[in-house]
Amino acid sequence: DTGVSQDPRHKITKRGQNVTFRCDPISEHNRLYWYRQTLGQGPEFLTYFQNEAQLEKSRLLSDRFSAERPKGSFSTLEIQRTEQGDSAMYLCASSLAQSATEAFFGQGTRLTVV
Amino acid sequence: QKEVEQNSGPLSVPEGAIASLNCTYSDRGSQSFFWYRQYSGKSPELIMFIYSNGDKEDGRFTAQLNKASQYVSLLIRDSQPSDSATYLCAVNAGGGNKLTFGTGTQLKVEL
């Protein structure tokens, strides 16, 4: 399967714990995006990378959220001190820079904070 | 005003009919427009994109764009029960590199 891969698919964590999610983009895609989606809403942009550079981060994103893409391949999204409001589907997408917004999504990581 | 607006539905159509899904956007600088299909509990799947005014057809799907009216639509011909899903409209607001999504329209195709 050469699509976008996310791990884990599901995560249940206790409030206050840290969690980390991984995304492996389509291999030739140099742009990688993180979105968050809650029930009944469309995906909400969090941040994106071109190669290893983080080029944009949502102004609404808490400082508890951090993302990395150290070698320009896979990316990780970490949430520190999780809160119940962080419960959502976290979606990763990738694209080619020259067709920047034709983004393809992975299956997502569903986070439940209890 | 939301950046991308869609009627949440549900929109119910009989099998074989044409389903028409609509989306308006607020930022006139938007250049790229996308339709994603999302089944319950699954991630969004790209089905159509359009950059220029007019119509773009792909199989049973036709995307229509009217930049003057800031309006984009998706027509699904010969609707099938398997088309039942939520359809998300997405726009690169301001011509940037991220997508801004609407809340989606739930489509139900009834036998």
PDB file of C-alpha atoms in Angstrom:
ATOM      1  CA  ASP A   1       0.000   0.000   0.000  1.00  0.00           C
ATOM      2  CA  THR A   2       1.572   3.279  -1.093  1.00  0.00           C
ATOM      3  CA  GLY A   3      -0.928   5.614   0.541  1.00  0.00           C
ATOM      4  CA  VAL A   4      -0.519   7.790   3.609  1.00  0.00           C
ATOM      5  CA  SER A   5      -0.046   5.661   6.711  1.00  0.00           C
ATOM      6  CA  GLN A   6      -0.836   6.714  10.270  1.00  0.00           C
ATOM      7  CA  ASP A   7      -0.080   4.989  13.523  1.00  0.00           C
ATOM      8  CA  PRO A   8      -1.712   4.204  15.843  1.00  0.00           C
ATOM      9  CA  ARG A   9      -5.252   4.034  14.477  1.00  0.00           C
ATOM     10  CA  HIS A  10      -6.745   4.440  17.918  1.00  0.00           C
ATOM     11  CA  LYS A  11      -5.385   5.839  21.165  1.00  0.00           C
ATOM     12  CA  ILE A  12      -7.077   6.079  24.533  1.00  0.00           C
ATOM     13  CA  THR A  13      -5.206   8.086  27.116  1.00  0.00           C
ATOM     14  CA  LYS A  14      -5.795   9.575  30.526  1.00  0.00           C
ATOM     15  CA  ARG A  15      -6.053  13.301  30.901  1.00  0.00           C
ATOM     16  CA  GLY A  16      -2.653  14.835  31.541  1.00  0.00           C
ATOM     17  CA  GLN A  17      -0.676  12.195  29.667  1.00  0.00           C
ATOM     18  CA  ASN A  18       1.424  12.888  26.597  1.00  0.00           C
ATOM     19  CA  VAL A  19       0.698  11.180  23.291  1.00  0.00           C
ATOM     20  CA  THR A  20       2.594  10.959  20.024  1.00  0.00           C
ATOM     21  CA  PHE A  21       1.247  10.053  16.614  1.00  0.00           C
ATOM     22  CA  ARG A  22       3.198   9.102  13.505  1.00  0.00           C
ATOM     23  CA  CYS A  23       2.475   9.775   9.851  1.00  0.00           C
ATOM     24  CA  ASP A  24       4.250   8.283   6.836  1.00  0.00           C
ATOM     25  CA  PRO A  25       3.333  10.235   3.691  1.00  0.00           C
ATOM     26  CA  ILE A  26       3.197   8.996   0.119  1.00  0.00           C
ATOM     27  CA  SER A  27       6.870   8.511  -0.679  1.00  0.00           C
ATOM     28  CA  GLU A  28       7.328  11.147  -3.395  1.00  0.00           C
ATOM     29  CA  HIS A  29       5.223  13.792  -1.614  1.00  0.00           C
ATOM     30  CA  ASN A  30       7.242  16.615  -0.114  1.00  0.00           C
ATOM     31  CA  ARG A  31       4.370  18.360   1.670  1.00  0.00           C
ATOM     32  CA  LEU A  32       2.793  16.928   4.795  1.00  0.00           C
ATOM     33  CA  TYR A  33      -0.206  18.320   6.663  1.00  0.00           C
ATOM     34  CA  TRP A  34      -1.825  17.655  10.008  1.00  0.00           C
ATOM     35  CA  TYR A  35      -5.536  18.259  10.513  1.00  0.00           C
ATOM     36  CA  ARG A  36      -7.906  17.600  13.381  1.00  0.00           C
ATOM     37  CA  GLN A  37     -11.540  16.640  12.949  1.00  0.00           C
ATOM     38  CA  THR A  38     -14.278  16.489  15.548  1.00  0.00           C
ATOM     39  CA  LEU A  39     -17.727  14.982  15.105  1.00  0.00           C
ATOM     40  CA  GLY A  40     -19.903  16.921  12.692  1.00  0.00           C
ATOM     41  CA  GLN A  41     -17.122  19.249  11.609  1.00  0.00           C
ATOM     42  CA  GLY A  42     -14.788  19.389   8.680  1.00  0.00           C
ATOM     43  CA  PRO A  43     -11.063  18.855   9.167  1.00  0.00           C
ATOM     44  CA  GLU A  44      -9.329  21.795  10.838  1.00  0.00           C
ATOM     45  CA  PHE A  45      -5.807  22.717   9.753  1.00  0.00           C
ATOM     46  CA  LEU A  46      -3.094  22.345  12.388  1.00  0.00           C
ATOM     47  CA  THR A  47       0.266  22.619  10.624  1.00  0.00           C
ATOM     48  CA  TYR A  48       2.168  21.705   7.483  1.00  0.00           C
ATOM     49  CA  PHE A  49       5.699  20.899   6.388  1.00  0.00           C
ATOM     50  CA  GLN A  50       7.523  21.186   3.123  1.00  0.00           C
ATOM     51  CA  ASN A  51      10.316  18.652   3.353  1.00  0.00           C
ATOM     52  CA  GLU A  52      11.650  19.100   6.904  1.00  0.00           C
ATOM     53  CA  ALA A  53      10.622  22.739   7.285  1.00  0.00           C
ATOM     54  CA  GLN A  54       7.475  23.571   9.232  1.00  0.00           C
ATOM     55  CA  LEU A  55       6.045  26.381   7.126  1.00  0.00           C
ATOM     56  CA  GLU A  56       2.768  27.169   8.831  1.00  0.00           C
ATOM     57  CA  LYS A  57       1.083  26.497  12.126  1.00  0.00           C
ATOM     58  CA  SER A  58      -2.487  27.364  13.051  1.00  0.00           C
ATOM     59  CA  ARG A  59      -2.746  30.413  15.275  1.00  0.00           C
ATOM     60  CA  LEU A  60      -5.395  28.559  17.242  1.00  0.00           C
ATOM     61  CA  LEU A  61      -3.079  25.671  18.046  1.00  0.00           C
ATOM     62  CA  SER A  62      -2.158  25.304  21.698  1.00  0.00           C
ATOM     63  CA  ASP A  63       1.497  25.290  22.732  1.00  0.00           C
ATOM     64  CA  ARG A  64       0.872  21.767  23.994  1.00  0.00           C
ATOM     65  CA  PHE A  65       0.926  20.619  20.378  1.00  0.00           C
ATOM     66  CA  SER A  66       4.194  20.131  18.535  1.00  0.00           C
ATOM     67  CA  ALA A  67       5.041  18.487  15.260  1.00  0.00           C
ATOM     68  CA  GLU A  68       8.286  17.427  13.651  1.00  0.00           C
ATOM     69  CA  ARG A  69       9.445  16.071  10.342  1.00  0.00           C
ATOM     70  CA  PRO A  70      13.158  15.653  11.000  1.00  0.00           C
ATOM     71  CA  LYS A  71      14.311  14.065   7.752  1.00  0.00           C
ATOM     72  CA  GLY A  72      11.588  15.279   5.465  1.00  0.00           C
ATOM     73  CA  SER A  73       9.942  11.864   5.405  1.00  0.00           C
ATOM     74  CA  PHE A  74       7.700  10.743   8.283  1.00  0.00           C
ATOM     75  CA  SER A  75       6.249  13.197  10.785  1.00  0.00           C
ATOM     76  CA  THR A  76       5.219  13.018  14.415  1.00  0.00           C
ATOM     77  CA  LEU A  77       2.574  15.023  16.236  1.00  0.00           C
ATOM     78  CA  GLU A  78       2.894  15.221  20.000  1.00  0.00           C
ATOM     79  CA  ILE A  79       0.251  16.462  22.387  1.00  0.00           C
ATOM     80  CA  GLN A  80       1.468  17.189  25.884  1.00  0.00           C
ATOM     81  CA  ARG A  81      -0.740  17.200  28.990  1.00  0.00           C
ATOM     82  CA  THR A  82      -3.774  15.997  27.072  1.00  0.00           C
ATOM     83  CA  GLU A  83      -7.195  17.440  27.854  1.00  0.00           C
ATOM     84  CA  GLN A  84     -10.630  16.013  27.150  1.00  0.00           C
ATOM     85  CA  GLY A  85     -11.093  18.659  24.472  1.00  0.00           C
ATOM     86  CA  ASP A  86      -8.224  17.097  22.541  1.00  0.00           C
ATOM     87  CA  SER A  87     -10.394  14.073  21.775  1.00  0.00           C
ATOM     88  CA  ALA A  88     -10.711  14.036  17.995  1.00  0.00           C
ATOM     89  CA  MET A  89      -9.579  12.323  14.816  1.00  0.00           C
ATOM     90  CA  TYR A  90      -6.084  13.474  13.873  1.00  0.00           C
ATOM     91  CA  LEU A  91      -5.583  13.310  10.149  1.00  0.00           C
ATOM     92  CA  CYS A  92      -2.372  13.443   8.183  1.00  0.00           C
ATOM     93  CA  ALA A  93      -2.299  14.308   4.495  1.00  0.00           C
ATOM     94  CA  SER A  94       0.440  14.660   1.912  1.00  0.00           C
ATOM     95  CA  SER A  95       0.850  16.295  -1.465  1.00  0.00           C
ATOM     96  CA  LEU A  96       3.383  17.292  -4.068  1.00  0.00           C
ATOM     97  CA  ALA A  97       4.482  20.912  -3.796  1.00  0.00           C
ATOM     98  CA  GLN A  98       3.646  21.603  -7.430  1.00  0.00           C
ATOM     99  CA  SER A  99       0.072  20.450  -6.903  1.00  0.00           C
ATOM    100  CA  ALA A 100       0.145  21.788  -3.418  1.00  0.00           C
ATOM    101  CA  THR A 101      -3.370  21.343  -2.279  1.00  0.00           C
ATOM    102  CA  GLU A 102      -4.296  18.054  -3.963  1.00  0.00           C
ATOM    103  CA  ALA A 103      -3.836  16.404  -0.641  1.00  0.00           C
ATOM    104  CA  PHE A 104      -4.436  12.735   0.125  1.00  0.00           C
ATOM    105  CA  PHE A 105      -5.370  11.702   3.632  1.00  0.00           C
ATOM    106  CA  GLY A 106      -4.301   8.806   5.785  1.00  0.00           C
ATOM    107  CA  GLN A 107      -6.777   6.767   7.789  1.00  0.00           C
ATOM    108  CA  GLY A 108      -6.367   8.976  10.831  1.00  0.00           C
ATOM    109  CA  THR A 109      -5.635   8.423  14.506  1.00  0.00           C
ATOM    110  CA  ARG A 110      -8.679   8.590  16.746  1.00  0.00           C
ATOM    111  CA  LEU A 111      -7.726   9.999  20.139  1.00  0.00           C
ATOM    112  CA  THR A 112      -9.945   9.601  23.166  1.00  0.00           C
ATOM    113  CA  VAL A 113      -8.919  11.404  26.346  1.00  0.00           C
ATOM    114  CA  VAL A 114     -10.617  10.032  29.456  1.00  0.00           C
TER     115      VAL A 114
ATOM    116  CA  GLN B   1     -19.315  34.430   8.146  1.00  0.00           C
ATOM    117  CA  LYS B   2     -17.645  31.059   7.847  1.00  0.00           C
ATOM    118  CA  GLU B   3     -14.901  30.770   5.246  1.00  0.00           C
ATOM    119  CA  VAL B   4     -16.516  27.746   3.603  1.00  0.00           C
ATOM    120  CA  GLU B   5     -20.213  27.066   3.997  1.00  0.00           C
ATOM    121  CA  GLN B   6     -22.207  23.964   3.198  1.00  0.00           C
ATOM    122  CA  ASN B   7     -25.709  22.858   4.048  1.00  0.00           C
ATOM    123  CA  SER B   8     -25.289  20.042   6.554  1.00  0.00           C
ATOM    124  CA  GLY B   9     -28.249  18.085   5.173  1.00  0.00           C
ATOM    125  CA  PRO B  10     -29.127  15.317   5.109  1.00  0.00           C
ATOM    126  CA  LEU B  11     -29.828  15.504   1.421  1.00  0.00           C
ATOM    127  CA  SER B  12     -31.917  12.535   0.386  1.00  0.00           C
ATOM    128  CA  VAL B  13     -32.178  11.445  -3.242  1.00  0.00           C
ATOM    129  CA  PRO B  14     -33.593   8.296  -4.808  1.00  0.00           C
ATOM    130  CA  GLU B  15     -31.285   5.820  -6.460  1.00  0.00           C
ATOM    131  CA  GLY B  16     -30.534   6.835 -10.045  1.00  0.00           C
ATOM    132  CA  ALA B  17     -31.264  10.529  -9.487  1.00  0.00           C
ATOM    133  CA  ILE B  18     -28.858  13.455  -9.685  1.00  0.00           C
ATOM    134  CA  ALA B  19     -27.521  14.689  -6.358  1.00  0.00           C
ATOM    135  CA  SER B  20     -26.516  18.353  -6.231  1.00  0.00           C
ATOM    136  CA  LEU B  21     -24.205  19.503  -3.464  1.00  0.00           C
ATOM    137  CA  ASN B  22     -23.395  23.170  -2.979  1.00  0.00           C
ATOM    138  CA  CYS B  23     -20.660  25.177  -1.316  1.00  0.00           C
ATOM    139  CA  THR B  24     -19.920  28.883  -0.971  1.00  0.00           C
ATOM    140  CA  TYR B  25     -16.671  30.465   0.113  1.00  0.00           C
ATOM    141  CA  SER B  26     -15.784  33.900   1.389  1.00  0.00           C
ATOM    142  CA  ASP B  27     -12.189  34.529   0.277  1.00  0.00           C
ATOM    143  CA  ARG B  28     -12.002  35.830  -3.293  1.00  0.00           C
ATOM    144  CA  GLY B  29      -8.305  34.968  -3.379  1.00  0.00           C
ATOM    145  CA  SER B  30      -9.088  31.266  -3.278  1.00  0.00           C
ATOM    146  CA  GLN B  31      -7.709  29.449  -6.291  1.00  0.00           C
ATOM    147  CA  SER B  32      -8.257  25.732  -5.795  1.00  0.00           C
ATOM    148  CA  PHE B  33     -11.438  23.909  -4.896  1.00  0.00           C
ATOM    149  CA  PHE B  34     -11.831  20.324  -3.825  1.00  0.00           C
ATOM    150  CA  TRP B  35     -14.542  17.819  -3.057  1.00  0.00           C
ATOM    151  CA  TYR B  36     -13.832  15.029  -0.607  1.00  0.00           C
ATOM    152  CA  ARG B  37     -16.090  12.122   0.251  1.00  0.00           C
ATOM    153  CA  GLN B  38     -16.053  10.808   3.799  1.00  0.00           C
ATOM    154  CA  TYR B  39     -17.762   7.642   4.932  1.00  0.00           C
ATOM    155  CA  SER B  40     -18.702   7.414   8.588  1.00  0.00           C
ATOM    156  CA  GLY B  41     -15.670   6.698  10.729  1.00  0.00           C
ATOM    157  CA  LYS B  42     -13.287   6.932   7.774  1.00  0.00           C
ATOM    158  CA  SER B  43     -10.932   9.606   6.497  1.00  0.00           C
ATOM    159  CA  PRO B  44     -11.723  12.012   3.639  1.00  0.00           C
ATOM    160  CA  GLU B  45     -11.139  10.714   0.104  1.00  0.00           C
ATOM    161  CA  LEU B  46     -10.389  13.172  -2.713  1.00  0.00           C
ATOM    162  CA  ILE B  47     -12.890  12.786  -5.532  1.00  0.00           C
ATOM    163  CA  MET B  48     -12.701  16.008  -7.567  1.00  0.00           C
ATOM    164  CA  PHE B  49     -10.764  19.226  -7.832  1.00  0.00           C
ATOM    165  CA  ILE B  50     -11.329  22.293  -9.992  1.00  0.00           C
ATOM    166  CA  TYR B  51      -9.285  25.424 -10.579  1.00  0.00           C
ATOM    167  CA  SER B  52     -11.042  27.220 -13.442  1.00  0.00           C
ATOM    168  CA  ASN B  53     -14.516  28.633 -13.889  1.00  0.00           C
ATOM    169  CA  GLY B  54     -16.925  26.249 -15.553  1.00  0.00           C
ATOM    170  CA  ASP B  55     -17.524  22.543 -15.355  1.00  0.00           C
ATOM    171  CA  LYS B  56     -15.178  19.617 -14.902  1.00  0.00           C
ATOM    172  CA  GLU B  57     -16.459  16.102 -15.408  1.00  0.00           C
ATOM    173  CA  ASP B  58     -15.036  12.826 -14.124  1.00  0.00           C
ATOM    174  CA  GLY B  59     -17.240   9.810 -14.624  1.00  0.00           C
ATOM    175  CA  ARG B  60     -20.510  10.324 -12.746  1.00  0.00           C
ATOM    176  CA  PHE B  61     -19.144  13.416 -10.997  1.00  0.00           C
ATOM    177  CA  THR B  62     -19.202  17.005 -12.270  1.00  0.00           C
ATOM    178  CA  ALA B  63     -17.686  19.901 -10.374  1.00  0.00           C
ATOM    179  CA  GLN B  64     -18.882  23.401 -11.203  1.00  0.00           C
ATOM    180  CA  LEU B  65     -17.078  26.598 -10.242  1.00  0.00           C
ATOM    181  CA  ASN B  66     -18.299  30.180 -10.412  1.00  0.00           C
ATOM    182  CA  LYS B  67     -15.647  32.475  -8.950  1.00  0.00           C
ATOM    183  CA  ALA B  68     -17.735  35.623  -9.458  1.00  0.00           C
ATOM    184  CA  SER B  69     -20.455  34.163  -7.256  1.00  0.00           C
ATOM    185  CA  GLN B  70     -17.933  32.397  -4.992  1.00  0.00           C
ATOM    186  CA  TYR B  71     -19.792  29.195  -5.489  1.00  0.00           C
ATOM    187  CA  VAL B  72     -18.714  25.622  -6.171  1.00  0.00           C
ATOM    188  CA  SER B  73     -20.946  22.619  -6.604  1.00  0.00           C
ATOM    189  CA  LEU B  74     -20.734  18.874  -7.118  1.00  0.00           C
ATOM    190  CA  LEU B  75     -23.228  16.930  -9.186  1.00  0.00           C
ATOM    191  CA  ILE B  76     -23.454  13.168  -8.863  1.00  0.00           C
ATOM    192  CA  ARG B  77     -25.339  11.515 -11.700  1.00  0.00           C
ATOM    193  CA  ASP B  78     -27.030   8.133 -11.402  1.00  0.00           C
ATOM    194  CA  SER B  79     -26.674   8.213  -7.623  1.00  0.00           C
ATOM    195  CA  GLN B  80     -26.018   4.864  -5.979  1.00  0.00           C
ATOM    196  CA  PRO B  81     -26.518   3.754  -2.365  1.00  0.00           C
ATOM    197  CA  SER B  82     -22.714   3.522  -2.144  1.00  0.00           C
ATOM    198  CA  ASP B  83     -22.591   7.293  -2.706  1.00  0.00           C
ATOM    199  CA  SER B  84     -24.209   7.772   0.707  1.00  0.00           C
ATOM    200  CA  ALA B  85     -21.572   9.666   2.655  1.00  0.00           C
ATOM    201  CA  THR B  86     -20.634  13.134   3.830  1.00  0.00           C
ATOM    202  CA  TYR B  87     -19.228  15.369   1.101  1.00  0.00           C
ATOM    203  CA  LEU B  88     -16.706  17.952   2.191  1.00  0.00           C
ATOM    204  CA  CYS B  89     -15.959  21.071   0.203  1.00  0.00           C
ATOM    205  CA  ALA B  90     -12.416  22.401   0.655  1.00  0.00           C
ATOM    206  CA  VAL B  91     -10.783  25.596  -0.530  1.00  0.00           C
ATOM    207  CA  ASN B  92      -7.261  26.944  -0.412  1.00  0.00           C
ATOM    208  CA  ALA B  93      -8.438  30.193   1.149  1.00  0.00           C
ATOM    209  CA  GLY B  94      -6.364  33.149   0.042  1.00  0.00           C
ATOM    210  CA  GLY B  95      -4.485  30.989  -2.408  1.00  0.00           C
ATOM    211  CA  GLY B  96      -2.380  29.520   0.374  1.00  0.00           C
ATOM    212  CA  ASN B  97      -1.088  26.011   0.829  1.00  0.00           C
ATOM    213  CA  LYS B  98      -3.560  24.728   3.386  1.00  0.00           C
ATOM    214  CA  LEU B  99      -7.161  23.661   2.851  1.00  0.00           C
ATOM    215  CA  THR B 100     -10.117  25.152   4.658  1.00  0.00           C
ATOM    216  CA  PHE B 101     -13.028  22.751   4.867  1.00  0.00           C
ATOM    217  CA  GLY B 102     -16.743  23.212   5.173  1.00  0.00           C
ATOM    218  CA  THR B 103     -18.657  21.147   7.692  1.00  0.00           C
ATOM    219  CA  GLY B 104     -19.849  18.779   4.982  1.00  0.00           C
ATOM    220  CA  THR B 105     -23.186  17.761   3.515  1.00  0.00           C
ATOM    221  CA  GLN B 106     -24.564  14.352   4.379  1.00  0.00           C
ATOM    222  CA  LEU B 107     -25.957  12.603   1.311  1.00  0.00           C
ATOM    223  CA  LYS B 108     -28.355   9.691   1.565  1.00  0.00           C
ATOM    224  CA  VAL B 109     -29.201   7.732  -1.569  1.00  0.00           C
ATOM    225  CA  GLU B 110     -32.354   5.746  -0.994  1.00  0.00           C
ATOM    226  CA  LEU B 111     -33.383   2.539  -2.746  1.00  0.00           C
TER     227      LEU B 111
END
